[in-house]
Short mmCIF file of N, CA and C in Angstrom, two decimals:
data_model
loop_
_atom_site.label_atom_id
_atom_site.label_comp_id
_atom_site.label_asym_id
_atom_site.label_seq_id
_atom_site.Cartn_x
_atom_site.Cartn_y
_atom_site.Cartn_z
N MET A 15 27.56 -11.21 -60.00
CA MET A 15 26.80 -10.90 -58.77
C MET A 15 25.81 -12.02 -58.50
N SER A 16 25.66 -12.32 -57.22
CA SER A 16 24.71 -13.37 -56.85
C SER A 16 23.79 -12.83 -55.76
N PHE A 17 23.32 -11.59 -55.97
CA PHE A 17 22.52 -10.95 -54.93
C PHE A 17 21.24 -11.73 -54.65
N LEU A 18 20.53 -12.11 -55.71
CA LEU A 18 19.25 -12.79 -55.52
C LEU A 18 19.40 -14.14 -54.81
N PRO A 19 20.33 -15.01 -55.26
CA PRO A 19 20.51 -16.28 -54.53
C PRO A 19 20.96 -16.07 -53.09
N ASP A 20 21.84 -15.08 -52.87
CA ASP A 20 22.30 -14.82 -51.50
C ASP A 20 21.16 -14.30 -50.63
N ALA A 21 20.31 -13.44 -51.21
CA ALA A 21 19.16 -12.93 -50.46
C ALA A 21 18.20 -14.06 -50.13
N LEU A 22 18.03 -14.97 -51.08
CA LEU A 22 17.15 -16.11 -50.86
C LEU A 22 17.71 -17.01 -49.76
N ALA A 23 19.04 -17.20 -49.77
CA ALA A 23 19.69 -18.00 -48.72
C ALA A 23 19.49 -17.35 -47.36
N LEU A 24 19.58 -16.03 -47.32
CA LEU A 24 19.39 -15.29 -46.07
C LEU A 24 17.97 -15.47 -45.52
N ILE A 25 16.99 -15.29 -46.41
CA ILE A 25 15.59 -15.40 -46.00
C ILE A 25 15.25 -16.83 -45.61
N LEU A 26 15.68 -17.78 -46.43
CA LEU A 26 15.40 -19.19 -46.16
C LEU A 26 16.03 -19.63 -44.84
N GLY A 27 17.29 -19.22 -44.64
CA GLY A 27 17.98 -19.58 -43.41
C GLY A 27 17.29 -19.01 -42.18
N TYR A 28 16.90 -17.74 -42.26
CA TYR A 28 16.23 -17.12 -41.10
C TYR A 28 14.91 -17.80 -40.80
N LEU A 29 14.13 -18.09 -41.83
CA LEU A 29 12.83 -18.72 -41.62
C LEU A 29 12.98 -20.12 -41.01
N LEU A 30 13.95 -20.87 -41.48
CA LEU A 30 14.20 -22.19 -40.90
C LEU A 30 14.64 -22.06 -39.45
N GLY A 31 15.57 -21.16 -39.20
CA GLY A 31 16.10 -21.00 -37.86
C GLY A 31 15.06 -20.51 -36.87
N SER A 32 14.07 -19.76 -37.37
CA SER A 32 13.10 -19.15 -36.46
C SER A 32 11.96 -20.10 -36.08
N ILE A 33 11.97 -21.33 -36.59
CA ILE A 33 10.94 -22.29 -36.18
C ILE A 33 11.18 -22.66 -34.72
N PRO A 34 10.26 -22.33 -33.82
CA PRO A 34 10.46 -22.56 -32.38
C PRO A 34 10.07 -23.99 -31.98
N PHE A 35 10.90 -24.94 -32.32
CA PHE A 35 10.56 -26.34 -32.09
C PHE A 35 10.24 -26.63 -30.63
N GLY A 36 11.02 -26.06 -29.71
CA GLY A 36 10.78 -26.30 -28.30
C GLY A 36 9.39 -25.87 -27.89
N LEU A 37 8.98 -24.70 -28.35
CA LEU A 37 7.65 -24.18 -28.02
C LEU A 37 6.56 -25.02 -28.66
N LEU A 38 6.78 -25.40 -29.93
CA LEU A 38 5.77 -26.18 -30.64
C LEU A 38 5.61 -27.57 -30.03
N LEU A 39 6.71 -28.21 -29.68
CA LEU A 39 6.64 -29.55 -29.10
C LEU A 39 5.98 -29.55 -27.73
N THR A 40 6.36 -28.60 -26.89
CA THR A 40 5.76 -28.56 -25.55
C THR A 40 4.29 -28.17 -25.61
N ARG A 41 3.96 -27.27 -26.52
CA ARG A 41 2.56 -26.88 -26.67
C ARG A 41 1.74 -28.06 -27.18
N GLY A 42 2.30 -28.79 -28.12
CA GLY A 42 1.61 -29.96 -28.65
C GLY A 42 1.41 -31.05 -27.61
N ALA A 43 2.35 -31.12 -26.65
CA ALA A 43 2.27 -32.13 -25.60
C ALA A 43 1.40 -31.68 -24.44
N GLY A 44 0.93 -30.44 -24.49
CA GLY A 44 0.05 -29.94 -23.45
C GLY A 44 0.74 -29.53 -22.17
N THR A 45 2.04 -29.25 -22.23
CA THR A 45 2.76 -28.82 -21.02
C THR A 45 2.60 -27.31 -20.85
N SER A 46 3.23 -26.79 -19.81
CA SER A 46 3.16 -25.35 -19.54
C SER A 46 3.81 -24.56 -20.68
N ASP A 47 3.37 -23.30 -20.84
CA ASP A 47 3.98 -22.43 -21.85
C ASP A 47 5.46 -22.29 -21.52
N LEU A 48 6.29 -22.68 -22.46
CA LEU A 48 7.73 -22.71 -22.25
C LEU A 48 8.28 -21.35 -21.85
N ARG A 49 7.65 -20.30 -22.31
CA ARG A 49 8.13 -18.95 -22.04
C ARG A 49 7.79 -18.47 -20.64
N SER A 50 7.00 -19.26 -19.91
CA SER A 50 6.59 -18.86 -18.57
C SER A 50 7.34 -19.61 -17.47
N ILE A 51 8.29 -20.47 -17.87
CA ILE A 51 9.04 -21.23 -16.87
C ILE A 51 10.54 -21.03 -17.07
N GLY A 52 11.29 -21.31 -16.03
CA GLY A 52 12.75 -21.24 -16.11
C GLY A 52 13.25 -19.93 -16.67
N SER A 53 14.10 -20.05 -17.68
CA SER A 53 14.70 -18.86 -18.30
C SER A 53 13.76 -18.19 -19.29
N GLY A 54 12.68 -18.88 -19.67
CA GLY A 54 11.77 -18.33 -20.67
C GLY A 54 12.24 -18.56 -22.09
N ASN A 55 13.42 -19.18 -22.23
CA ASN A 55 13.95 -19.46 -23.56
C ASN A 55 13.22 -20.64 -24.20
N ILE A 56 13.40 -20.79 -25.51
CA ILE A 56 12.69 -21.83 -26.26
C ILE A 56 13.57 -23.04 -26.57
N GLY A 57 14.77 -23.07 -26.01
CA GLY A 57 15.72 -24.14 -26.32
C GLY A 57 15.52 -25.39 -25.47
N ALA A 58 16.34 -26.40 -25.77
CA ALA A 58 16.23 -27.71 -25.12
C ALA A 58 16.43 -27.66 -23.62
N THR A 59 17.33 -26.80 -23.14
CA THR A 59 17.60 -26.72 -21.71
C THR A 59 16.34 -26.32 -20.95
N ASN A 60 15.61 -25.35 -21.49
CA ASN A 60 14.39 -24.93 -20.81
C ASN A 60 13.28 -25.96 -20.98
N VAL A 61 13.24 -26.65 -22.12
CA VAL A 61 12.26 -27.72 -22.31
C VAL A 61 12.47 -28.79 -21.24
N LEU A 62 13.73 -29.05 -20.90
CA LEU A 62 14.03 -30.05 -19.88
C LEU A 62 13.40 -29.69 -18.53
N ARG A 63 13.23 -28.41 -18.29
CA ARG A 63 12.63 -27.97 -17.03
C ARG A 63 11.15 -28.32 -16.93
N THR A 64 10.53 -28.73 -18.04
CA THR A 64 9.14 -29.18 -18.00
C THR A 64 9.05 -30.61 -17.48
N GLY A 65 10.20 -31.28 -17.34
CA GLY A 65 10.22 -32.65 -16.89
C GLY A 65 10.11 -33.66 -18.01
N ARG A 66 10.08 -33.19 -19.24
CA ARG A 66 9.95 -34.08 -20.39
C ARG A 66 11.29 -34.22 -21.11
N LYS A 67 12.05 -35.25 -20.73
CA LYS A 67 13.35 -35.48 -21.34
C LYS A 67 13.22 -35.82 -22.82
N ASP A 68 12.14 -36.50 -23.19
CA ASP A 68 11.94 -36.86 -24.58
C ASP A 68 11.75 -35.62 -25.45
N LEU A 69 10.98 -34.66 -24.94
CA LEU A 69 10.77 -33.43 -25.69
C LEU A 69 12.05 -32.59 -25.75
N ALA A 70 12.82 -32.62 -24.67
CA ALA A 70 14.09 -31.88 -24.66
C ALA A 70 15.05 -32.46 -25.69
N ALA A 71 15.12 -33.79 -25.78
CA ALA A 71 16.00 -34.44 -26.75
C ALA A 71 15.54 -34.14 -28.17
N ALA A 72 14.22 -34.17 -28.40
CA ALA A 72 13.69 -33.87 -29.73
C ALA A 72 13.97 -32.42 -30.11
N THR A 73 13.84 -31.51 -29.14
CA THR A 73 14.13 -30.10 -29.39
C THR A 73 15.59 -29.89 -29.75
N LEU A 74 16.47 -30.55 -28.99
CA LEU A 74 17.91 -30.44 -29.26
C LEU A 74 18.23 -30.91 -30.69
N LEU A 75 17.66 -32.04 -31.07
CA LEU A 75 17.92 -32.60 -32.41
C LEU A 75 17.37 -31.69 -33.50
N LEU A 76 16.13 -31.26 -33.35
CA LEU A 76 15.51 -30.43 -34.38
C LEU A 76 16.15 -29.05 -34.48
N ASP A 77 16.54 -28.47 -33.34
CA ASP A 77 17.21 -27.17 -33.38
C ASP A 77 18.57 -27.27 -34.07
N ALA A 78 19.24 -28.42 -33.91
CA ALA A 78 20.51 -28.63 -34.60
C ALA A 78 20.27 -28.86 -36.09
N LEU A 79 19.27 -29.69 -36.40
CA LEU A 79 19.00 -30.02 -37.80
C LEU A 79 18.61 -28.81 -38.63
N LYS A 80 17.89 -27.87 -38.02
CA LYS A 80 17.50 -26.70 -38.82
C LYS A 80 18.72 -25.88 -39.23
N GLY A 81 19.75 -25.89 -38.40
CA GLY A 81 20.99 -25.23 -38.79
C GLY A 81 21.69 -25.97 -39.92
N THR A 82 21.76 -27.29 -39.80
CA THR A 82 22.40 -28.10 -40.84
C THR A 82 21.66 -27.99 -42.17
N VAL A 83 20.34 -28.11 -42.12
CA VAL A 83 19.53 -28.04 -43.34
C VAL A 83 19.68 -26.68 -44.01
N ALA A 84 19.69 -25.62 -43.20
CA ALA A 84 19.85 -24.27 -43.77
C ALA A 84 21.18 -24.15 -44.52
N VAL A 85 22.24 -24.65 -43.92
CA VAL A 85 23.55 -24.59 -44.56
C VAL A 85 23.56 -25.38 -45.87
N LEU A 86 23.02 -26.58 -45.85
CA LEU A 86 23.03 -27.43 -47.04
C LEU A 86 22.17 -26.84 -48.17
N LEU A 87 21.03 -26.27 -47.81
CA LEU A 87 20.19 -25.64 -48.83
C LEU A 87 20.85 -24.37 -49.37
N GLY A 88 21.44 -23.60 -48.47
CA GLY A 88 22.13 -22.38 -48.89
C GLY A 88 23.26 -22.67 -49.85
N ALA A 89 23.96 -23.78 -49.62
CA ALA A 89 25.09 -24.15 -50.48
C ALA A 89 24.64 -24.42 -51.91
N LYS A 90 23.39 -24.80 -52.09
CA LYS A 90 22.87 -25.07 -53.42
C LYS A 90 22.47 -23.79 -54.16
N LEU A 91 22.35 -22.71 -53.42
CA LEU A 91 21.89 -21.46 -54.01
C LEU A 91 23.02 -20.59 -54.54
N SER A 92 24.14 -20.55 -53.81
CA SER A 92 25.26 -19.71 -54.24
C SER A 92 26.53 -20.17 -53.53
N PRO A 93 27.70 -19.75 -54.02
CA PRO A 93 28.96 -20.13 -53.37
C PRO A 93 29.03 -19.72 -51.90
N GLU A 94 28.46 -18.56 -51.59
CA GLU A 94 28.49 -18.08 -50.21
C GLU A 94 27.21 -18.42 -49.45
N GLY A 95 26.30 -19.10 -50.13
CA GLY A 95 24.98 -19.36 -49.56
C GLY A 95 25.01 -20.16 -48.28
N ALA A 96 25.95 -21.09 -48.17
CA ALA A 96 26.01 -21.93 -46.97
C ALA A 96 26.29 -21.08 -45.74
N MET A 97 27.27 -20.19 -45.83
CA MET A 97 27.60 -19.33 -44.69
C MET A 97 26.46 -18.37 -44.38
N ILE A 98 25.88 -17.80 -45.43
CA ILE A 98 24.80 -16.83 -45.24
C ILE A 98 23.59 -17.49 -44.57
N ALA A 99 23.18 -18.64 -45.11
CA ALA A 99 22.00 -19.32 -44.58
C ALA A 99 22.26 -19.83 -43.16
N GLY A 100 23.47 -20.31 -42.90
CA GLY A 100 23.80 -20.79 -41.56
C GLY A 100 23.74 -19.67 -40.54
N PHE A 101 24.35 -18.54 -40.88
CA PHE A 101 24.32 -17.39 -39.97
C PHE A 101 22.89 -16.92 -39.75
N ALA A 102 22.11 -16.86 -40.84
CA ALA A 102 20.72 -16.41 -40.73
C ALA A 102 19.89 -17.37 -39.89
N ALA A 103 20.14 -18.68 -40.01
CA ALA A 103 19.41 -19.66 -39.21
C ALA A 103 19.73 -19.48 -37.73
N PHE A 104 20.99 -19.23 -37.43
CA PHE A 104 21.39 -19.01 -36.04
C PHE A 104 20.69 -17.77 -35.48
N VAL A 105 20.69 -16.68 -36.26
CA VAL A 105 20.02 -15.45 -35.82
C VAL A 105 18.52 -15.69 -35.68
N GLY A 106 17.95 -16.47 -36.62
CA GLY A 106 16.53 -16.78 -36.54
C GLY A 106 16.17 -17.51 -35.26
N HIS A 107 17.07 -18.39 -34.81
CA HIS A 107 16.80 -19.13 -33.58
C HIS A 107 16.88 -18.24 -32.34
N ILE A 108 17.89 -17.41 -32.26
CA ILE A 108 18.05 -16.59 -31.05
C ILE A 108 17.13 -15.37 -31.06
N ALA A 109 16.64 -14.98 -32.25
CA ALA A 109 15.77 -13.80 -32.35
C ALA A 109 14.66 -14.04 -33.38
N PRO A 110 13.73 -14.95 -33.09
CA PRO A 110 12.64 -15.23 -34.04
C PRO A 110 11.59 -14.12 -34.05
N VAL A 111 11.26 -13.64 -35.22
CA VAL A 111 10.31 -12.54 -35.32
C VAL A 111 8.95 -12.92 -34.76
N TRP A 112 8.59 -14.21 -34.85
CA TRP A 112 7.28 -14.66 -34.38
C TRP A 112 7.13 -14.55 -32.86
N LEU A 113 8.24 -14.55 -32.15
CA LEU A 113 8.21 -14.52 -30.68
C LEU A 113 8.79 -13.22 -30.14
N LYS A 114 8.61 -12.14 -30.89
CA LYS A 114 9.10 -10.82 -30.50
C LYS A 114 10.61 -10.84 -30.26
N PHE A 115 11.31 -11.64 -31.07
CA PHE A 115 12.77 -11.73 -31.08
C PHE A 115 13.35 -12.32 -29.79
N LYS A 116 12.54 -13.05 -29.03
CA LYS A 116 13.04 -13.70 -27.83
C LYS A 116 13.10 -15.20 -28.10
N GLY A 117 14.30 -15.69 -28.38
CA GLY A 117 14.46 -17.09 -28.72
C GLY A 117 15.38 -17.81 -27.75
N GLY A 118 16.04 -18.84 -28.27
CA GLY A 118 16.94 -19.64 -27.45
C GLY A 118 18.34 -19.06 -27.43
N LYS A 119 19.25 -19.78 -26.81
CA LYS A 119 20.63 -19.30 -26.69
C LYS A 119 21.50 -19.74 -27.86
N GLY A 120 21.00 -20.67 -28.65
CA GLY A 120 21.63 -20.96 -29.93
C GLY A 120 22.67 -22.06 -29.99
N VAL A 121 22.91 -22.77 -28.91
CA VAL A 121 24.00 -23.76 -28.92
C VAL A 121 23.73 -24.89 -29.91
N ALA A 122 22.53 -25.45 -29.88
CA ALA A 122 22.22 -26.57 -30.78
C ALA A 122 22.26 -26.13 -32.23
N THR A 123 21.70 -24.97 -32.54
CA THR A 123 21.69 -24.49 -33.92
C THR A 123 23.11 -24.14 -34.37
N PHE A 124 23.91 -23.59 -33.48
CA PHE A 124 25.32 -23.33 -33.76
C PHE A 124 26.01 -24.63 -34.16
N LEU A 125 25.79 -25.68 -33.37
CA LEU A 125 26.41 -26.98 -33.66
C LEU A 125 25.91 -27.53 -34.99
N GLY A 126 24.61 -27.41 -35.24
CA GLY A 126 24.07 -27.90 -36.50
C GLY A 126 24.68 -27.20 -37.70
N CYS A 127 24.91 -25.90 -37.58
CA CYS A 127 25.55 -25.14 -38.66
C CYS A 127 26.99 -25.63 -38.88
N LEU A 128 27.69 -25.92 -37.79
CA LEU A 128 29.05 -26.43 -37.92
C LEU A 128 29.08 -27.75 -38.68
N PHE A 129 28.16 -28.65 -38.36
CA PHE A 129 28.11 -29.93 -39.06
C PHE A 129 27.80 -29.73 -40.53
N GLY A 130 26.97 -28.74 -40.85
CA GLY A 130 26.66 -28.46 -42.24
C GLY A 130 27.83 -27.87 -42.99
N LEU A 131 28.58 -26.99 -42.33
CA LEU A 131 29.73 -26.33 -42.97
C LEU A 131 30.92 -27.27 -43.10
N HIS A 132 31.34 -27.85 -41.98
CA HIS A 132 32.49 -28.77 -41.94
C HIS A 132 32.28 -29.73 -40.77
N TRP A 133 31.80 -30.93 -41.08
CA TRP A 133 31.42 -31.84 -39.99
C TRP A 133 32.56 -32.18 -39.03
N PRO A 134 33.83 -32.24 -39.48
CA PRO A 134 34.89 -32.50 -38.48
C PRO A 134 34.97 -31.41 -37.40
N VAL A 135 34.64 -30.18 -37.77
CA VAL A 135 34.64 -29.09 -36.79
C VAL A 135 33.46 -29.25 -35.84
N GLY A 136 32.36 -29.77 -36.35
CA GLY A 136 31.23 -30.08 -35.48
C GLY A 136 31.61 -31.13 -34.45
N LEU A 137 32.35 -32.14 -34.89
CA LEU A 137 32.82 -33.17 -33.96
C LEU A 137 33.81 -32.58 -32.95
N ALA A 138 34.66 -31.66 -33.42
CA ALA A 138 35.61 -31.02 -32.52
C ALA A 138 34.87 -30.21 -31.46
N PHE A 139 33.80 -29.52 -31.86
CA PHE A 139 32.98 -28.77 -30.91
C PHE A 139 32.46 -29.72 -29.82
N CYS A 140 31.93 -30.86 -30.26
CA CYS A 140 31.40 -31.84 -29.30
C CYS A 140 32.50 -32.33 -28.35
N GLY A 141 33.70 -32.55 -28.90
CA GLY A 141 34.82 -33.01 -28.09
C GLY A 141 35.22 -31.99 -27.03
N VAL A 142 35.29 -30.73 -27.44
CA VAL A 142 35.64 -29.67 -26.50
C VAL A 142 34.55 -29.54 -25.44
N TRP A 143 33.30 -29.57 -25.87
CA TRP A 143 32.18 -29.46 -24.93
C TRP A 143 32.25 -30.57 -23.88
N LEU A 144 32.45 -31.79 -24.33
CA LEU A 144 32.49 -32.93 -23.41
C LEU A 144 33.68 -32.84 -22.45
N ALA A 145 34.82 -32.40 -22.97
CA ALA A 145 36.02 -32.29 -22.13
C ALA A 145 35.83 -31.26 -21.03
N VAL A 146 35.31 -30.09 -21.39
CA VAL A 146 35.10 -29.03 -20.40
C VAL A 146 34.02 -29.45 -19.40
N ALA A 147 32.98 -30.09 -19.91
CA ALA A 147 31.90 -30.54 -19.03
C ALA A 147 32.39 -31.60 -18.04
N ALA A 148 33.26 -32.48 -18.51
CA ALA A 148 33.78 -33.53 -17.63
C ALA A 148 34.62 -32.94 -16.50
N VAL A 149 35.34 -31.87 -16.79
CA VAL A 149 36.22 -31.26 -15.79
C VAL A 149 35.46 -30.32 -14.86
N THR A 150 34.55 -29.51 -15.43
CA THR A 150 33.90 -28.46 -14.63
C THR A 150 32.45 -28.74 -14.25
N ARG A 151 31.79 -29.59 -15.03
CA ARG A 151 30.36 -29.89 -14.86
C ARG A 151 29.49 -28.64 -15.04
N TYR A 152 29.97 -27.70 -15.85
CA TYR A 152 29.19 -26.53 -16.20
C TYR A 152 28.80 -26.64 -17.68
N SER A 153 27.51 -26.79 -17.97
CA SER A 153 27.06 -26.88 -19.35
C SER A 153 27.31 -25.56 -20.09
N SER A 154 27.01 -24.45 -19.43
CA SER A 154 27.17 -23.14 -20.07
C SER A 154 28.63 -22.87 -20.41
N LEU A 155 29.53 -23.16 -19.49
CA LEU A 155 30.95 -22.93 -19.74
C LEU A 155 31.44 -23.82 -20.87
N SER A 156 30.95 -25.03 -20.92
CA SER A 156 31.33 -25.95 -21.99
C SER A 156 30.93 -25.39 -23.35
N ALA A 157 29.72 -24.85 -23.43
CA ALA A 157 29.24 -24.26 -24.68
C ALA A 157 30.05 -23.02 -25.05
N LEU A 158 30.39 -22.21 -24.07
CA LEU A 158 31.16 -20.99 -24.33
C LEU A 158 32.55 -21.32 -24.86
N VAL A 159 33.22 -22.27 -24.21
CA VAL A 159 34.58 -22.63 -24.64
C VAL A 159 34.55 -23.28 -26.02
N ALA A 160 33.59 -24.19 -26.23
CA ALA A 160 33.51 -24.89 -27.52
C ALA A 160 33.19 -23.93 -28.65
N SER A 161 32.31 -22.96 -28.39
CA SER A 161 31.95 -22.00 -29.44
C SER A 161 33.12 -21.08 -29.76
N ALA A 162 33.92 -20.76 -28.76
CA ALA A 162 35.11 -19.93 -29.00
C ALA A 162 36.18 -20.71 -29.77
N ALA A 163 36.25 -22.01 -29.52
CA ALA A 163 37.25 -22.84 -30.19
C ALA A 163 36.91 -23.07 -31.66
N ALA A 164 35.62 -23.13 -31.99
CA ALA A 164 35.20 -23.47 -33.35
C ALA A 164 35.79 -22.57 -34.44
N PRO A 165 35.69 -21.24 -34.32
CA PRO A 165 36.27 -20.40 -35.38
C PRO A 165 37.79 -20.51 -35.44
N LEU A 166 38.44 -20.76 -34.31
CA LEU A 166 39.89 -20.93 -34.31
C LEU A 166 40.28 -22.20 -35.07
N ILE A 167 39.50 -23.26 -34.88
CA ILE A 167 39.77 -24.51 -35.59
C ILE A 167 39.55 -24.33 -37.08
N LEU A 168 38.47 -23.65 -37.44
CA LEU A 168 38.20 -23.39 -38.86
C LEU A 168 39.33 -22.59 -39.49
N PHE A 169 39.82 -21.58 -38.78
CA PHE A 169 40.92 -20.75 -39.30
C PHE A 169 42.18 -21.59 -39.47
N ALA A 170 42.45 -22.44 -38.47
CA ALA A 170 43.64 -23.29 -38.54
C ALA A 170 43.58 -24.27 -39.71
N LEU A 171 42.37 -24.64 -40.10
CA LEU A 171 42.18 -25.57 -41.21
C LEU A 171 42.15 -24.85 -42.56
N GLY A 172 42.29 -23.52 -42.53
CA GLY A 172 42.34 -22.76 -43.77
C GLY A 172 41.00 -22.28 -44.29
N HIS A 173 39.99 -22.28 -43.44
CA HIS A 173 38.65 -21.84 -43.85
C HIS A 173 38.39 -20.46 -43.23
N GLY A 174 39.07 -19.45 -43.77
CA GLY A 174 39.00 -18.11 -43.19
C GLY A 174 37.62 -17.49 -43.22
N GLY A 175 36.91 -17.63 -44.35
CA GLY A 175 35.58 -17.06 -44.46
C GLY A 175 34.61 -17.65 -43.46
N GLU A 176 34.62 -18.97 -43.38
CA GLU A 176 33.75 -19.64 -42.43
C GLU A 176 34.14 -19.30 -40.99
N ALA A 177 35.45 -19.16 -40.74
CA ALA A 177 35.92 -18.81 -39.40
C ALA A 177 35.36 -17.45 -38.98
N PHE A 178 35.34 -16.50 -39.92
CA PHE A 178 34.81 -15.17 -39.60
C PHE A 178 33.33 -15.23 -39.25
N VAL A 179 32.56 -15.95 -40.06
CA VAL A 179 31.11 -16.06 -39.84
C VAL A 179 30.82 -16.79 -38.53
N VAL A 180 31.50 -17.90 -38.30
CA VAL A 180 31.29 -18.66 -37.07
C VAL A 180 31.76 -17.86 -35.86
N GLY A 181 32.80 -17.06 -36.03
CA GLY A 181 33.24 -16.18 -34.95
C GLY A 181 32.17 -15.17 -34.58
N ALA A 182 31.49 -14.62 -35.60
CA ALA A 182 30.39 -13.68 -35.33
C ALA A 182 29.25 -14.39 -34.61
N MET A 183 28.96 -15.63 -35.02
CA MET A 183 27.93 -16.41 -34.35
C MET A 183 28.31 -16.67 -32.89
N ALA A 184 29.59 -16.99 -32.68
CA ALA A 184 30.06 -17.26 -31.32
C ALA A 184 29.92 -16.01 -30.44
N ALA A 185 30.20 -14.84 -31.02
CA ALA A 185 30.06 -13.60 -30.26
C ALA A 185 28.61 -13.38 -29.82
N LEU A 186 27.67 -13.68 -30.73
CA LEU A 186 26.25 -13.56 -30.39
C LEU A 186 25.85 -14.60 -29.34
N LEU A 187 26.40 -15.80 -29.46
CA LEU A 187 26.12 -16.85 -28.48
C LEU A 187 26.60 -16.43 -27.09
N TRP A 188 27.79 -15.85 -27.04
CA TRP A 188 28.31 -15.37 -25.75
C TRP A 188 27.40 -14.28 -25.17
N ARG A 189 26.92 -13.40 -26.05
CA ARG A 189 26.03 -12.34 -25.57
C ARG A 189 24.74 -12.93 -24.99
N LYS A 190 24.22 -13.97 -25.63
CA LYS A 190 23.01 -14.61 -25.13
C LYS A 190 23.26 -15.31 -23.79
N HIS A 191 24.51 -15.61 -23.50
CA HIS A 191 24.88 -16.28 -22.25
C HIS A 191 25.37 -15.29 -21.19
N ALA A 192 25.04 -14.01 -21.34
CA ALA A 192 25.54 -12.99 -20.41
C ALA A 192 25.19 -13.31 -18.96
N GLU A 193 23.96 -13.77 -18.71
CA GLU A 193 23.56 -14.08 -17.34
C GLU A 193 24.33 -15.29 -16.81
N ASN A 194 24.56 -16.27 -17.68
CA ASN A 194 25.34 -17.44 -17.27
C ASN A 194 26.77 -17.04 -16.92
N ILE A 195 27.34 -16.15 -17.73
CA ILE A 195 28.70 -15.69 -17.47
C ILE A 195 28.77 -14.98 -16.12
N ALA A 196 27.76 -14.16 -15.83
CA ALA A 196 27.73 -13.47 -14.54
C ALA A 196 27.65 -14.46 -13.39
N ARG A 197 26.85 -15.51 -13.56
CA ARG A 197 26.73 -16.52 -12.50
C ARG A 197 28.01 -17.34 -12.37
N LEU A 198 28.67 -17.60 -13.50
CA LEU A 198 29.95 -18.32 -13.44
C LEU A 198 30.97 -17.52 -12.65
N ARG A 199 31.01 -16.23 -12.88
CA ARG A 199 31.95 -15.36 -12.15
C ARG A 199 31.61 -15.30 -10.67
N ALA A 200 30.31 -15.35 -10.37
CA ALA A 200 29.88 -15.26 -8.97
C ALA A 200 29.93 -16.62 -8.27
N GLY A 201 30.14 -17.67 -9.04
CA GLY A 201 30.18 -19.02 -8.47
C GLY A 201 28.80 -19.57 -8.15
N THR A 202 27.76 -19.03 -8.79
CA THR A 202 26.38 -19.47 -8.51
C THR A 202 25.75 -20.22 -9.67
N GLU A 203 26.50 -20.46 -10.73
CA GLU A 203 25.95 -21.18 -11.88
C GLU A 203 25.70 -22.64 -11.52
N SER A 204 24.57 -23.18 -11.95
CA SER A 204 24.23 -24.57 -11.68
C SER A 204 25.15 -25.50 -12.46
N ARG A 205 25.50 -26.61 -11.84
CA ARG A 205 26.34 -27.61 -12.50
C ARG A 205 25.47 -28.72 -13.07
N ILE A 206 26.01 -29.44 -14.02
CA ILE A 206 25.30 -30.55 -14.64
C ILE A 206 24.95 -31.59 -13.57
N GLY A 207 23.67 -31.95 -13.50
CA GLY A 207 23.23 -32.93 -12.53
C GLY A 207 22.86 -32.36 -11.18
N GLN A 208 23.09 -31.05 -11.00
CA GLN A 208 22.78 -30.42 -9.72
C GLN A 208 21.28 -30.19 -9.61
N LYS A 209 20.70 -30.51 -8.47
CA LYS A 209 19.29 -30.32 -8.24
C LYS A 209 19.00 -28.83 -8.06
N ALA A 210 17.88 -28.44 -8.63
CA ALA A 210 17.50 -27.03 -8.51
C ALA A 210 17.12 -26.70 -7.06
#
């Protein structure tokens, strides 16, 4: 039994994932409260709405890195620790206890976890995202398709356990994108580069 290491991976992953980098960076830069603008989310897309591309890029990188770091640390704790910590980091990002469980949509942290688990699948996610974005110019749709493809790729490569966990993460990511999905169906979703 590896209950204690697995529990530690769960707690460590959640705490890492729940660090609201977008909120901390924008607050440190003296911009508006991130939760009071745009979607109210703490992710890079909403940070971009402050007009600070540098902060948005930093948020994207840090939100991804916390997923990767959680996976790598979890892997040192137990055989299943990588998957547990990665899933917990993703949940921590979309539902941080410090912010009354209102976090980001999880795309960057999802990607970071993929790179930590199997970096070629992380690259495949990026490839799918770029391909869909090039054709449709919808960032949200690109993330939805890429997240759905990730567990299928893992399964095809023989990583059934990771495929199951990433599939659960993808389901949560889709749920966080419910409003985007509604706008995509209605034809009102903003496209990449479109002026507000």
